[in-house]
Short mmCIF file of C-alpha atoms and ligand atoms in Angstrom, two decimals:
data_model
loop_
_atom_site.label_atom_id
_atom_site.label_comp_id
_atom_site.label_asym_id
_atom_site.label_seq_id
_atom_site.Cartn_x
_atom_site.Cartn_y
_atom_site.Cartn_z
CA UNK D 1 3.56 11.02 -16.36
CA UNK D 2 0.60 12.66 -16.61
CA UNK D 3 -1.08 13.97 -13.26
CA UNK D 4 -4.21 13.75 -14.06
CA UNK D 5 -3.39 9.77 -14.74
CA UNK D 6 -1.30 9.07 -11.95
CA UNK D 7 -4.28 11.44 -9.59
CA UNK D 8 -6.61 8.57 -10.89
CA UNK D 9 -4.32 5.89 -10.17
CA UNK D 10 -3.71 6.73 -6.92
CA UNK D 11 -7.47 7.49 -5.84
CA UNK D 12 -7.82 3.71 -6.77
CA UNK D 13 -4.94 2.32 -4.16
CA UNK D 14 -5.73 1.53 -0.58
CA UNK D 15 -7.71 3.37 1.66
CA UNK D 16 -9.15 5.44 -1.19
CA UNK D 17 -11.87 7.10 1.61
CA UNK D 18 -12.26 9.70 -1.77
CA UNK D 19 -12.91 7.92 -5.07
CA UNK D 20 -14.52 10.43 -7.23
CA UNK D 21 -15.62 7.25 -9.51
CA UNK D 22 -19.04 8.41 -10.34
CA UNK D 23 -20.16 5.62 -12.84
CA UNK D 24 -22.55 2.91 -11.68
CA UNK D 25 -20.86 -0.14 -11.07
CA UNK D 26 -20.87 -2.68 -13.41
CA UNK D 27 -21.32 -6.52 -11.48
CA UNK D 28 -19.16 -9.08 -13.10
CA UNK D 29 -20.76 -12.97 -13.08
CA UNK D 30 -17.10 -14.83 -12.39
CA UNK D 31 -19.72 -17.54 -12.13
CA UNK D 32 -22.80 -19.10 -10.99
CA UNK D 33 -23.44 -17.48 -7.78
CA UNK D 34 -20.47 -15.25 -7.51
CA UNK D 35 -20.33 -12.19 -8.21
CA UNK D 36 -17.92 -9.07 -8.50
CA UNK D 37 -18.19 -5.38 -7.87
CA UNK D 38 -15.42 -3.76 -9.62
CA UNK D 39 -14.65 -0.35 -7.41
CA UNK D 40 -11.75 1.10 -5.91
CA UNK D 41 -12.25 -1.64 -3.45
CA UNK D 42 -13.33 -4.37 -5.16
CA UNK D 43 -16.77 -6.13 -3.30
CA UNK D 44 -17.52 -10.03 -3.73
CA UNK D 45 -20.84 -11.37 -3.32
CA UNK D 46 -21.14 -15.34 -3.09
CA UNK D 47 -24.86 -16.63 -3.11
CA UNK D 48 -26.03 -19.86 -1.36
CA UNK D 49 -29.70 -20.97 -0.64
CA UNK D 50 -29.34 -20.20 2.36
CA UNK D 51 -28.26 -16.65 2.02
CA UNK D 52 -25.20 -14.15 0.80
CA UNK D 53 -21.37 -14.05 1.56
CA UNK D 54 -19.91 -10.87 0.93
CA UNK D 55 -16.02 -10.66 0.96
CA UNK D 56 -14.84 -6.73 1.69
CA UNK D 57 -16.56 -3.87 1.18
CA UNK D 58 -15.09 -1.41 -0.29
CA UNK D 59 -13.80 2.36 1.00
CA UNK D 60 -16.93 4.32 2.45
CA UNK D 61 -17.61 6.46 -0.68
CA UNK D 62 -17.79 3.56 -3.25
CA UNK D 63 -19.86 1.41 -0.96
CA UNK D 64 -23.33 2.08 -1.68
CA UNK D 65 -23.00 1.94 -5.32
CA UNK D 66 -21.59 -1.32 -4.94
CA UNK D 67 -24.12 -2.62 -2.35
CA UNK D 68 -26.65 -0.87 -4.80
CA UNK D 69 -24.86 -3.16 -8.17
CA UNK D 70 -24.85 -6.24 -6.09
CA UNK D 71 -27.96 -6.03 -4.70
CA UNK D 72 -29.65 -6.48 -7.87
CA UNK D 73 -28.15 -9.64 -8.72
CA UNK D 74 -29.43 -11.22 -5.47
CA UNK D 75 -31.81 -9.48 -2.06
CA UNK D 76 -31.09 -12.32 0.50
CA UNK D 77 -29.70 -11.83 3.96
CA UNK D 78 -26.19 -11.51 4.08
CA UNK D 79 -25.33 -13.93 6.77
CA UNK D 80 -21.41 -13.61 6.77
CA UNK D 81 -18.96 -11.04 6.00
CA UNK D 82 -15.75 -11.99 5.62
CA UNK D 83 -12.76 -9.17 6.12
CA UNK D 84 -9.27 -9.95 3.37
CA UNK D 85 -7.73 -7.28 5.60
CA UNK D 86 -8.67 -3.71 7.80
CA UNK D 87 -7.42 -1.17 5.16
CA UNK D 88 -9.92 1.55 4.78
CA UNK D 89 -10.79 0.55 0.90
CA UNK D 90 -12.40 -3.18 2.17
CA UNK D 91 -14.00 -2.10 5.31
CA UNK D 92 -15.71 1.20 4.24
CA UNK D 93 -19.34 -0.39 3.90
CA UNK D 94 -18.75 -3.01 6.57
CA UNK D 95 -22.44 -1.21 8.40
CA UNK D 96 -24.11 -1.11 4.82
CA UNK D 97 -24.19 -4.72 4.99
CA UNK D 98 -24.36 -5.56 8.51
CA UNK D 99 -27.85 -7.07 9.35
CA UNK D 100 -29.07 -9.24 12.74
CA UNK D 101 -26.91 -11.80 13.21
CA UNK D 102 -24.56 -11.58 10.31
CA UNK D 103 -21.12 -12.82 11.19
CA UNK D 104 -18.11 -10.64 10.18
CA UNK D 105 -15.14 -12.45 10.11
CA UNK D 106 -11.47 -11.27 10.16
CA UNK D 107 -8.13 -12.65 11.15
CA UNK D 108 -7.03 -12.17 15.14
CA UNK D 109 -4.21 -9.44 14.07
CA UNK D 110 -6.94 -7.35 12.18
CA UNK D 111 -7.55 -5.91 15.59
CA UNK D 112 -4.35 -4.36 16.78
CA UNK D 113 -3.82 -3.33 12.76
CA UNK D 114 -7.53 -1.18 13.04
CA UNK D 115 -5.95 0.24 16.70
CA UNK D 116 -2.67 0.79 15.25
CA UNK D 117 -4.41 2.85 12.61
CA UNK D 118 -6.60 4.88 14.68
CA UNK D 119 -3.54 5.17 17.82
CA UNK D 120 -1.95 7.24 14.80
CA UNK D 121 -4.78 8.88 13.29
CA UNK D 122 -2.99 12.25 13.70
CA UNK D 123 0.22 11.51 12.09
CA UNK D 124 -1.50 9.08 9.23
CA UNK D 125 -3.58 12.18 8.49
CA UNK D 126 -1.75 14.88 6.92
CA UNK D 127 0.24 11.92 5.19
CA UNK D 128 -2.60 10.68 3.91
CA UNK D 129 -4.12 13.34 2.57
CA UNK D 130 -0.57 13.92 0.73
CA UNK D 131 -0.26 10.46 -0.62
CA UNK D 132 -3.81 10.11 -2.01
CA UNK D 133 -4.16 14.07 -3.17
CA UNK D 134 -7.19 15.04 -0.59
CA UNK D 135 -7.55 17.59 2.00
CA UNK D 136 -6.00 16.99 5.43
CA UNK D 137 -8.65 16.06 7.73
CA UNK D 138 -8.41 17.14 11.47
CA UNK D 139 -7.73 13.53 13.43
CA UNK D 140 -9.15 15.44 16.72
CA UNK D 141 -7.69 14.72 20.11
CA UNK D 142 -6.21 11.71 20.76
CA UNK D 143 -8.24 8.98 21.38
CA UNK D 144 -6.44 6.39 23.00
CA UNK D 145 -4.18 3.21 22.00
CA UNK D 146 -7.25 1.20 21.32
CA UNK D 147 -10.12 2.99 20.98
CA UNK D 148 -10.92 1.30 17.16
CA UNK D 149 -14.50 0.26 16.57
CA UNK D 150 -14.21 -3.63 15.90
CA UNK D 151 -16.85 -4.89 13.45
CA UNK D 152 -15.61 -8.72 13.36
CA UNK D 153 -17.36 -11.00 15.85
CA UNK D 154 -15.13 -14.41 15.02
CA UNK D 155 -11.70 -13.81 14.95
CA UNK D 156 -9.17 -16.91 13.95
CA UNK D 157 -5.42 -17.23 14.10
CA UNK D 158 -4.03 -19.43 11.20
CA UNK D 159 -7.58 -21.33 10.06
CA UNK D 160 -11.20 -20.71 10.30
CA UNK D 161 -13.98 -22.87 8.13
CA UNK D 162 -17.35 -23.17 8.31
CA UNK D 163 -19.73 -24.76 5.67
CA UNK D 164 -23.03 -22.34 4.88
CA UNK D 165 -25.97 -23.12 2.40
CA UNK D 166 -23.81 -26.53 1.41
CA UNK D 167 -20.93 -24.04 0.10
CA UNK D 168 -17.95 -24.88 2.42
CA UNK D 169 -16.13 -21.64 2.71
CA UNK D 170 -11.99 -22.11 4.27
CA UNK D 171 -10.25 -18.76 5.55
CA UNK D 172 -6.40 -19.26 6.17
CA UNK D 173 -3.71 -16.43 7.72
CA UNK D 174 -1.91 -15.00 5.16
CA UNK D 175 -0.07 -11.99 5.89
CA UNK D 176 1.12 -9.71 3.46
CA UNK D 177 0.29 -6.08 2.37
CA UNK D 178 -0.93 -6.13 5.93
CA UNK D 179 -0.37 -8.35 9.15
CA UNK D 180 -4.36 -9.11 9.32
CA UNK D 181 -4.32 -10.76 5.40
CA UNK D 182 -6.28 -13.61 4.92
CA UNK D 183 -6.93 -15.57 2.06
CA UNK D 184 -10.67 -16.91 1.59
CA UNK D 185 -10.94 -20.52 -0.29
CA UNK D 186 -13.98 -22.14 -1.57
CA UNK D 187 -12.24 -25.56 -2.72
CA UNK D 188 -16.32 -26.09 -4.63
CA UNK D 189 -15.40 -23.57 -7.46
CA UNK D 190 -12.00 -23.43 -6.81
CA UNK D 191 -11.70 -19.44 -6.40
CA UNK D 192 -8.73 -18.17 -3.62
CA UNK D 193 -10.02 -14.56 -3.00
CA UNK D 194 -6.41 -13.45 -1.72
CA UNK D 195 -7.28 -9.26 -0.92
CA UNK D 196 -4.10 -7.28 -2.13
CA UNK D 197 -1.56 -9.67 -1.44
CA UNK D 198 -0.92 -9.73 -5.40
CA UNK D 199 -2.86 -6.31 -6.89
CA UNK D 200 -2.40 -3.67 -4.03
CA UNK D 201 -3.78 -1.03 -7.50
CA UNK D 202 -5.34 -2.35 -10.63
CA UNK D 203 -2.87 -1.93 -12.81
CA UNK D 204 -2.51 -4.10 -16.40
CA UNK D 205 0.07 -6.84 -16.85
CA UNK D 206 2.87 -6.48 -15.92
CA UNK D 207 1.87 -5.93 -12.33
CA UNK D 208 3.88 -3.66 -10.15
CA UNK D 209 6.17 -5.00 -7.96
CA UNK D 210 5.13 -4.42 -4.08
CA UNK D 211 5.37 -1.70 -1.79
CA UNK D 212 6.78 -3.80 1.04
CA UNK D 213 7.15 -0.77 2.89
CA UNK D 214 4.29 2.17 1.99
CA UNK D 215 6.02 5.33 2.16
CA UNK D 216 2.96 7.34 3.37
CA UNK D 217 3.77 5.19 6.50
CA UNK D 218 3.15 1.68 7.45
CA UNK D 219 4.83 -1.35 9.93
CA UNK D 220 7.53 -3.06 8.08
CA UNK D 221 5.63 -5.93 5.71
CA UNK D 222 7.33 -9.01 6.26
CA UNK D 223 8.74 -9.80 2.63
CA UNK D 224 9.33 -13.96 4.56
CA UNK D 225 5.49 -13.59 5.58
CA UNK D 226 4.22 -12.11 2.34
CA UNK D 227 6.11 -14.83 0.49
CA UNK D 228 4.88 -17.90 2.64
CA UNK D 229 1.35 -16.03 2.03
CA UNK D 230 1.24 -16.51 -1.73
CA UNK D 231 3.29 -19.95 -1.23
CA UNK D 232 0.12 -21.01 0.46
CA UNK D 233 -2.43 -19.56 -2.45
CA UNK D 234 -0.27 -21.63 -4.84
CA UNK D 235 -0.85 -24.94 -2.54
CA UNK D 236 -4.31 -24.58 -3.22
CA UNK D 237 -4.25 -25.04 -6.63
CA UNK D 238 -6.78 -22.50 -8.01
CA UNK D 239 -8.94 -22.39 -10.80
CA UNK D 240 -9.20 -18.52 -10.41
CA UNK D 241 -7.71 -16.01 -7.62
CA UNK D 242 -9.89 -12.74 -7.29
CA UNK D 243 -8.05 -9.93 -5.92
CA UNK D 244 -8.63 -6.65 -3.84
CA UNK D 245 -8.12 -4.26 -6.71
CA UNK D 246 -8.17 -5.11 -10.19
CA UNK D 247 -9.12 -8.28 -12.51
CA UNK D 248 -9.44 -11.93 -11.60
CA UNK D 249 -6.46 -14.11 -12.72
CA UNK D 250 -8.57 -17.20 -14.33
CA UNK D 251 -6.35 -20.22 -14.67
CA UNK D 252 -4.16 -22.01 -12.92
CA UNK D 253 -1.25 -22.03 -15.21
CA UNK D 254 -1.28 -17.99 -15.63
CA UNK D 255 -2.54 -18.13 -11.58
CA UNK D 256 0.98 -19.69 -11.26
CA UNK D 257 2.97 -18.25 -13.39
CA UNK D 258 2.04 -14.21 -11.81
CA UNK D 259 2.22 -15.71 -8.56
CA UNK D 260 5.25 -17.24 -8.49
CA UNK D 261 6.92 -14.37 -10.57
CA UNK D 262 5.68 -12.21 -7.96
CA UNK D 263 6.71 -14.13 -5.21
CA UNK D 264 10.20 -14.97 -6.27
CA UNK D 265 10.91 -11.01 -7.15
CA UNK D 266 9.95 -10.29 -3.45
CA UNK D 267 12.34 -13.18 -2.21
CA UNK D 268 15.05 -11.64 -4.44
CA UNK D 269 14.81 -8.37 -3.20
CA UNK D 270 14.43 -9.85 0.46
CA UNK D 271 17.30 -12.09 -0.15
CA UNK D 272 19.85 -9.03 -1.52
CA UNK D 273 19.50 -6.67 1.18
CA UNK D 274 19.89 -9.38 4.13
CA UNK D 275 23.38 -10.70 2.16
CA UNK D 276 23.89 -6.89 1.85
CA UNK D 277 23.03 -6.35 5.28
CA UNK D 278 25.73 -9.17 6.19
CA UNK D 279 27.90 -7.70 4.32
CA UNK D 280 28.13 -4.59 6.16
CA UNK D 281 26.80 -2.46 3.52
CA UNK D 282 24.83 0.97 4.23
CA UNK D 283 21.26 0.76 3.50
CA UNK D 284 21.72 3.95 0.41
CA UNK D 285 23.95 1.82 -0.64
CA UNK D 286 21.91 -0.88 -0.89
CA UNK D 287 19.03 0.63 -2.44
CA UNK D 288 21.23 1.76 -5.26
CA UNK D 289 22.85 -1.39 -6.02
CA UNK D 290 19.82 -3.50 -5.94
CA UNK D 291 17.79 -4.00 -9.39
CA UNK D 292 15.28 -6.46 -10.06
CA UNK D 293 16.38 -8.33 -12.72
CA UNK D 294 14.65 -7.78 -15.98
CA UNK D 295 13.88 -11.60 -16.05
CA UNK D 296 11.15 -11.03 -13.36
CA UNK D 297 8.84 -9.02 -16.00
CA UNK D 298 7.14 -6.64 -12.95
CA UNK D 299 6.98 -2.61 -13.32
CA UNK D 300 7.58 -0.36 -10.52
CA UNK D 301 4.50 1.77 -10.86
CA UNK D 302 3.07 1.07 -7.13
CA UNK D 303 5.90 -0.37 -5.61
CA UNK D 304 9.83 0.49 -5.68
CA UNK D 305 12.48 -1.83 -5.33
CA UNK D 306 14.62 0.93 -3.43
CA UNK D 307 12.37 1.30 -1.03
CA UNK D 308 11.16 -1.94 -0.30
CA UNK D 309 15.12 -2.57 0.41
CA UNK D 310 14.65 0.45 3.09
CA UNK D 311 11.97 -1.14 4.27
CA UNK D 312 13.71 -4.48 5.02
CA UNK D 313 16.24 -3.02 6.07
CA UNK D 314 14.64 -0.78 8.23
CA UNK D 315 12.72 -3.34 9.42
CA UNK D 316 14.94 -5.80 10.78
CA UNK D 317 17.32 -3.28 11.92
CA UNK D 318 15.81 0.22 13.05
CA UNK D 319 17.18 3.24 13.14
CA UNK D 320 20.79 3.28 13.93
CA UNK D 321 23.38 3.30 11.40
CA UNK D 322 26.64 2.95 13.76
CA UNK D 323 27.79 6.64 13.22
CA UNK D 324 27.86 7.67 16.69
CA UNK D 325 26.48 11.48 15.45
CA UNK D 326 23.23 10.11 14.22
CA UNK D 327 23.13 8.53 18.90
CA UNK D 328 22.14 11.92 19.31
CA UNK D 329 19.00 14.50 19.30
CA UNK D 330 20.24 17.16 17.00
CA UNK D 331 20.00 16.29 13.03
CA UNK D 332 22.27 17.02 10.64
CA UNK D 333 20.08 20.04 9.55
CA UNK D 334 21.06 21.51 12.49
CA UNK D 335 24.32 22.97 11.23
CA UNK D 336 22.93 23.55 7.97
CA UNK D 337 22.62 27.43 8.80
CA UNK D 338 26.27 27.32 9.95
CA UNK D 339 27.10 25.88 6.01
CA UNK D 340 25.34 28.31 4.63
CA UNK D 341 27.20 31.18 6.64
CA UNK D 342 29.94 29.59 6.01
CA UNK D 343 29.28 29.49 2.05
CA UNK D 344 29.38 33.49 2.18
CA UNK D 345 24.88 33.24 2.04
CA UNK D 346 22.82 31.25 0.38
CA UNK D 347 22.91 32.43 -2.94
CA UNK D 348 26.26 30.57 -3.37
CA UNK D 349 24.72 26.88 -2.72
CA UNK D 350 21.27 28.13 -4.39
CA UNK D 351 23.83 28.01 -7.82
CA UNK D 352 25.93 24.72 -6.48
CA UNK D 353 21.66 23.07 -6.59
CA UNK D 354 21.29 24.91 -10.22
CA UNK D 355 24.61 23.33 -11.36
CA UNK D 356 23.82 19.86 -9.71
CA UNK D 357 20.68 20.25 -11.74
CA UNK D 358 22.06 20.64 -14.62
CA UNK D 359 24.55 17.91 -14.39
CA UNK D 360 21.15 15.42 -13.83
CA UNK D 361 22.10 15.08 -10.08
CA UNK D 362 18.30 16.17 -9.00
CA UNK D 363 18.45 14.89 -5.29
CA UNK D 364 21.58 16.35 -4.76
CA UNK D 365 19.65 19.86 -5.89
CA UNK D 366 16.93 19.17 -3.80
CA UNK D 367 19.50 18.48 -0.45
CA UNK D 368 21.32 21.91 -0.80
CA UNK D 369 18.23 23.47 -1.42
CA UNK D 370 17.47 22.02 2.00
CA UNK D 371 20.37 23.26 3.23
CA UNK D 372 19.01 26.95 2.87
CA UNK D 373 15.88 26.46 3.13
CA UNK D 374 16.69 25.18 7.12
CA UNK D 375 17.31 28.66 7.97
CA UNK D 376 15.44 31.01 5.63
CA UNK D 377 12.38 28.65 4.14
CA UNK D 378 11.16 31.60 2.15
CA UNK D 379 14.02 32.19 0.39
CA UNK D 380 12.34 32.21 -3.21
CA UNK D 381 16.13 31.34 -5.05
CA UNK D 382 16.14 28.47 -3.07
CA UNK D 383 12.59 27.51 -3.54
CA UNK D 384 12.57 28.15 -7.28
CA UNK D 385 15.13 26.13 -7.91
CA UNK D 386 13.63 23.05 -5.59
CA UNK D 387 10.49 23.47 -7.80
CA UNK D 388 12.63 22.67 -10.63
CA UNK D 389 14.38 19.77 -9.14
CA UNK D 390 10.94 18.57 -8.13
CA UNK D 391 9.31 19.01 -11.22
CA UNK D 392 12.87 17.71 -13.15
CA UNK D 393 12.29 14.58 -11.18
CA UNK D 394 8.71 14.11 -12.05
CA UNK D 395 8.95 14.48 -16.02
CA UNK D 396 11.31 10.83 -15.43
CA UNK D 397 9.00 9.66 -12.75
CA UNK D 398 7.01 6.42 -13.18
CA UNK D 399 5.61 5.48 -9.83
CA UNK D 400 2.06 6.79 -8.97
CA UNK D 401 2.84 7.20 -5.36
CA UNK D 402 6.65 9.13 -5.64
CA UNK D 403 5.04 11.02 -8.61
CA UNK D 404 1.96 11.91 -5.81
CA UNK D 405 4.66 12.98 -3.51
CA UNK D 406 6.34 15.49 -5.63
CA UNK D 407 3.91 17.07 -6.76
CA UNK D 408 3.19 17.32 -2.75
CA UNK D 409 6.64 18.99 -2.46
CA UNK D 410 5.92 21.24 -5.31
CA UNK D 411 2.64 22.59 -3.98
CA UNK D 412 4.37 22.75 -0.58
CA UNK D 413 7.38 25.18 -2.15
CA UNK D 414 4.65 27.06 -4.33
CA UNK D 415 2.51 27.60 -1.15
CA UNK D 416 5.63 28.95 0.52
CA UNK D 417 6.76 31.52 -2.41
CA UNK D 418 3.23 32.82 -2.25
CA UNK D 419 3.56 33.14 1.34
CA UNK D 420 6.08 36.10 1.06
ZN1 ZN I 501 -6.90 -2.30 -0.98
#
């Protein structure tokens, strides 16, 4: 794929604090009084005669322009904005719209997920920065388990509704991409505006199955949650479902049809690796033997199956895989120096990667170029040929986010060789 595209792609997913978008945004009527701001973040504006709604808004560098686009469809107060969820991308121009008394509204777990997120600041950043091609930022010191600035001022636990300029408005828990999801419903026009429990990146039909577990790092997802979540949408019966990234879905027949596709591959893959699990299967295991069958029509171009059965697994299990060597505090890098003396140096297992290469066993290149790189990580042999296992990888990648992280490891072994 190219980089350039999947760069793009990628600066369009959550917390996109960078979007180099530059074009003015263009609002989209969905209807009388509402209104759409297509960013990375996509901004909602629902007019009453009373005054505005605004649902999310956007990462910090897209804001303005949206404010700026919406804005011009309608200048009345903004007397509620309501949160889908605390990722960066929806909460970046929370302060551009804030006014007196304007109510912000979130669900009650939004507030340990913005703590969670700023407890880790230091070890989110430099994966970050990886994951969305940007330049590491320095988190600072420490600043505490819950030292989060939070914006909302009503918080609800499964159902919050309030009726404003004769529009009643209906917020319901729905967790999904993140614990804090919630799922705003105007039964008046119909519309569920549902965050990124269905479009986590705008991508065009077929939509990619979830990341149920983000691999720049994130709390399991609860695949039971997330499908209860969209079980929920589908109760409401909507006319059209307006999501976090991407286009509406207009219709409730194609409303069902991606939503229950959706939801079923995520019980599937759910389902599979708990039997599995039962089973007493590994978890590599599992995440080679489980394929989403072709019935369920969804790419893998934001989310992989493999590791969304990590995830689960992961998730309901932790870390310990009953081999008694992994109880302890020494990895199995730790003898990988001993291999390599043992191998007579490491140009021996720097050909064993080239061969493995060649014989279209890439990962198994990239481990024994681990293996000598745990000892001597200058070695340029070793790091030549990891480049090529990285970029071998790549040319039959088709996920934005693993195609991100390569080229991550390639500019990591380039910076390395250049080091020398
Ligand atoms: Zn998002």
């Amino acid at each position: 794929m190219p980089r350039i595209i999947a760069v793009a792609i990628l600066l369009c997913v959550a917390m996109a604090a960078q979007t180099p978008d530059q074009d003015q945004v263009k609002v989209v009527k969905i209807r009388d009084s509402v209104y759409m701001a297509p960013t990375s973040g996509n901004v909602y504006m629902v007019t009453t005669p009373e005054g505005n709604v605004i649902i999310d808004t956007a990462g910090k560098s897209v804001a303005e322009r949206a404010r700026k686009a919406l804005m011009a469809e309608s200048h009345a107060p903004v007397k509620y904005i309501l949160l889908t969820h605390g990722h960066a991308d929806h909460i970046g121009g929370i302060d551009l719209w804030k006014e007196a008394g304007t109510q912000i509204i979130a669900q009650r777990n939004y507030v340990e997920f913005v703590n969670y997120v700023t407890r880790l600041e230091g070890f989110f950043a430099p994966r970050n920065a990886a994951a969305f091609n940007r330049p590491a930022q320095d988190a600072g010191p420490w600043r505490g388990n819950y030292a989060a600035k939070i914006e909302p001022t009503i918080l609800f636990d499964q159902k919050y509704e309030f009726t404003f300029g004769g529009l009643e408005f209906q917020l319901f828990s729905t967790p999904g991409e993140t614990p804090d999801h919630l799922t705003v419903w105007i039964p008046a026009y119909k519309i569920a505006f549902i965050g990124d429990n269905y479009a986590g990146i705008p991508v065009a039909e077929p939509m990619s199955f979830p990341n149920l577990y983000a691999i720049r790092g994130t709390k399991p997802r609860w695949a039971l949650d997330w499908i209860q979540s969209i079980d929920k949408v589908l109760e409401l019966k909507p006319d059209i479902v307006l999501n976090g990234h991407g286009d509406p879905i207009v219709g409730n027949q194609e409303i069902t049809r991606r939503l229950k596709r959706y939801r079923d591959a995520i019980q599937y893959v759910h389902d599979e690796t708990v039997k599995g699990m039962d089973s007493g299967k590994d978890v590599f295991t599992l995440m080679r033997e489980i394929k989403l069958p072709a019935s369920y029509d969804l790419s893998q171009v934001f989310g992989k199956v493999s590791w969304s059965v990590r995830g689960i697994y992961d998730g309901y299990a932790g870390w310990y895989d009953m081999n008694p060597a992994t109880m302890y505090e020494l990895p199995p890098s730790s003898v990988y120096p001993d291999l390599v003396q043992l191998a007579g140096g490491p140009e021996p297992v720097v050909r064993l990667a080239l061969e493995k290469l060649k014989a279209d066993k890439p990962v198994e290149a990239l481990h024994l170029t681990d293996v000598v790189l745990a000892s001597d990580p200058r070695n340029s042999a070793a790091l030549n040929a990891r480049i090529e296992a990285l970029e071998y990888l790549q040319k039959k990648c088709e996920n934005y986010v693993e195609e991100g992280w390569l080229e991550f490891g390639i500019t990591k072994a380039k910076e390395a060789l250049a080091a020398k």
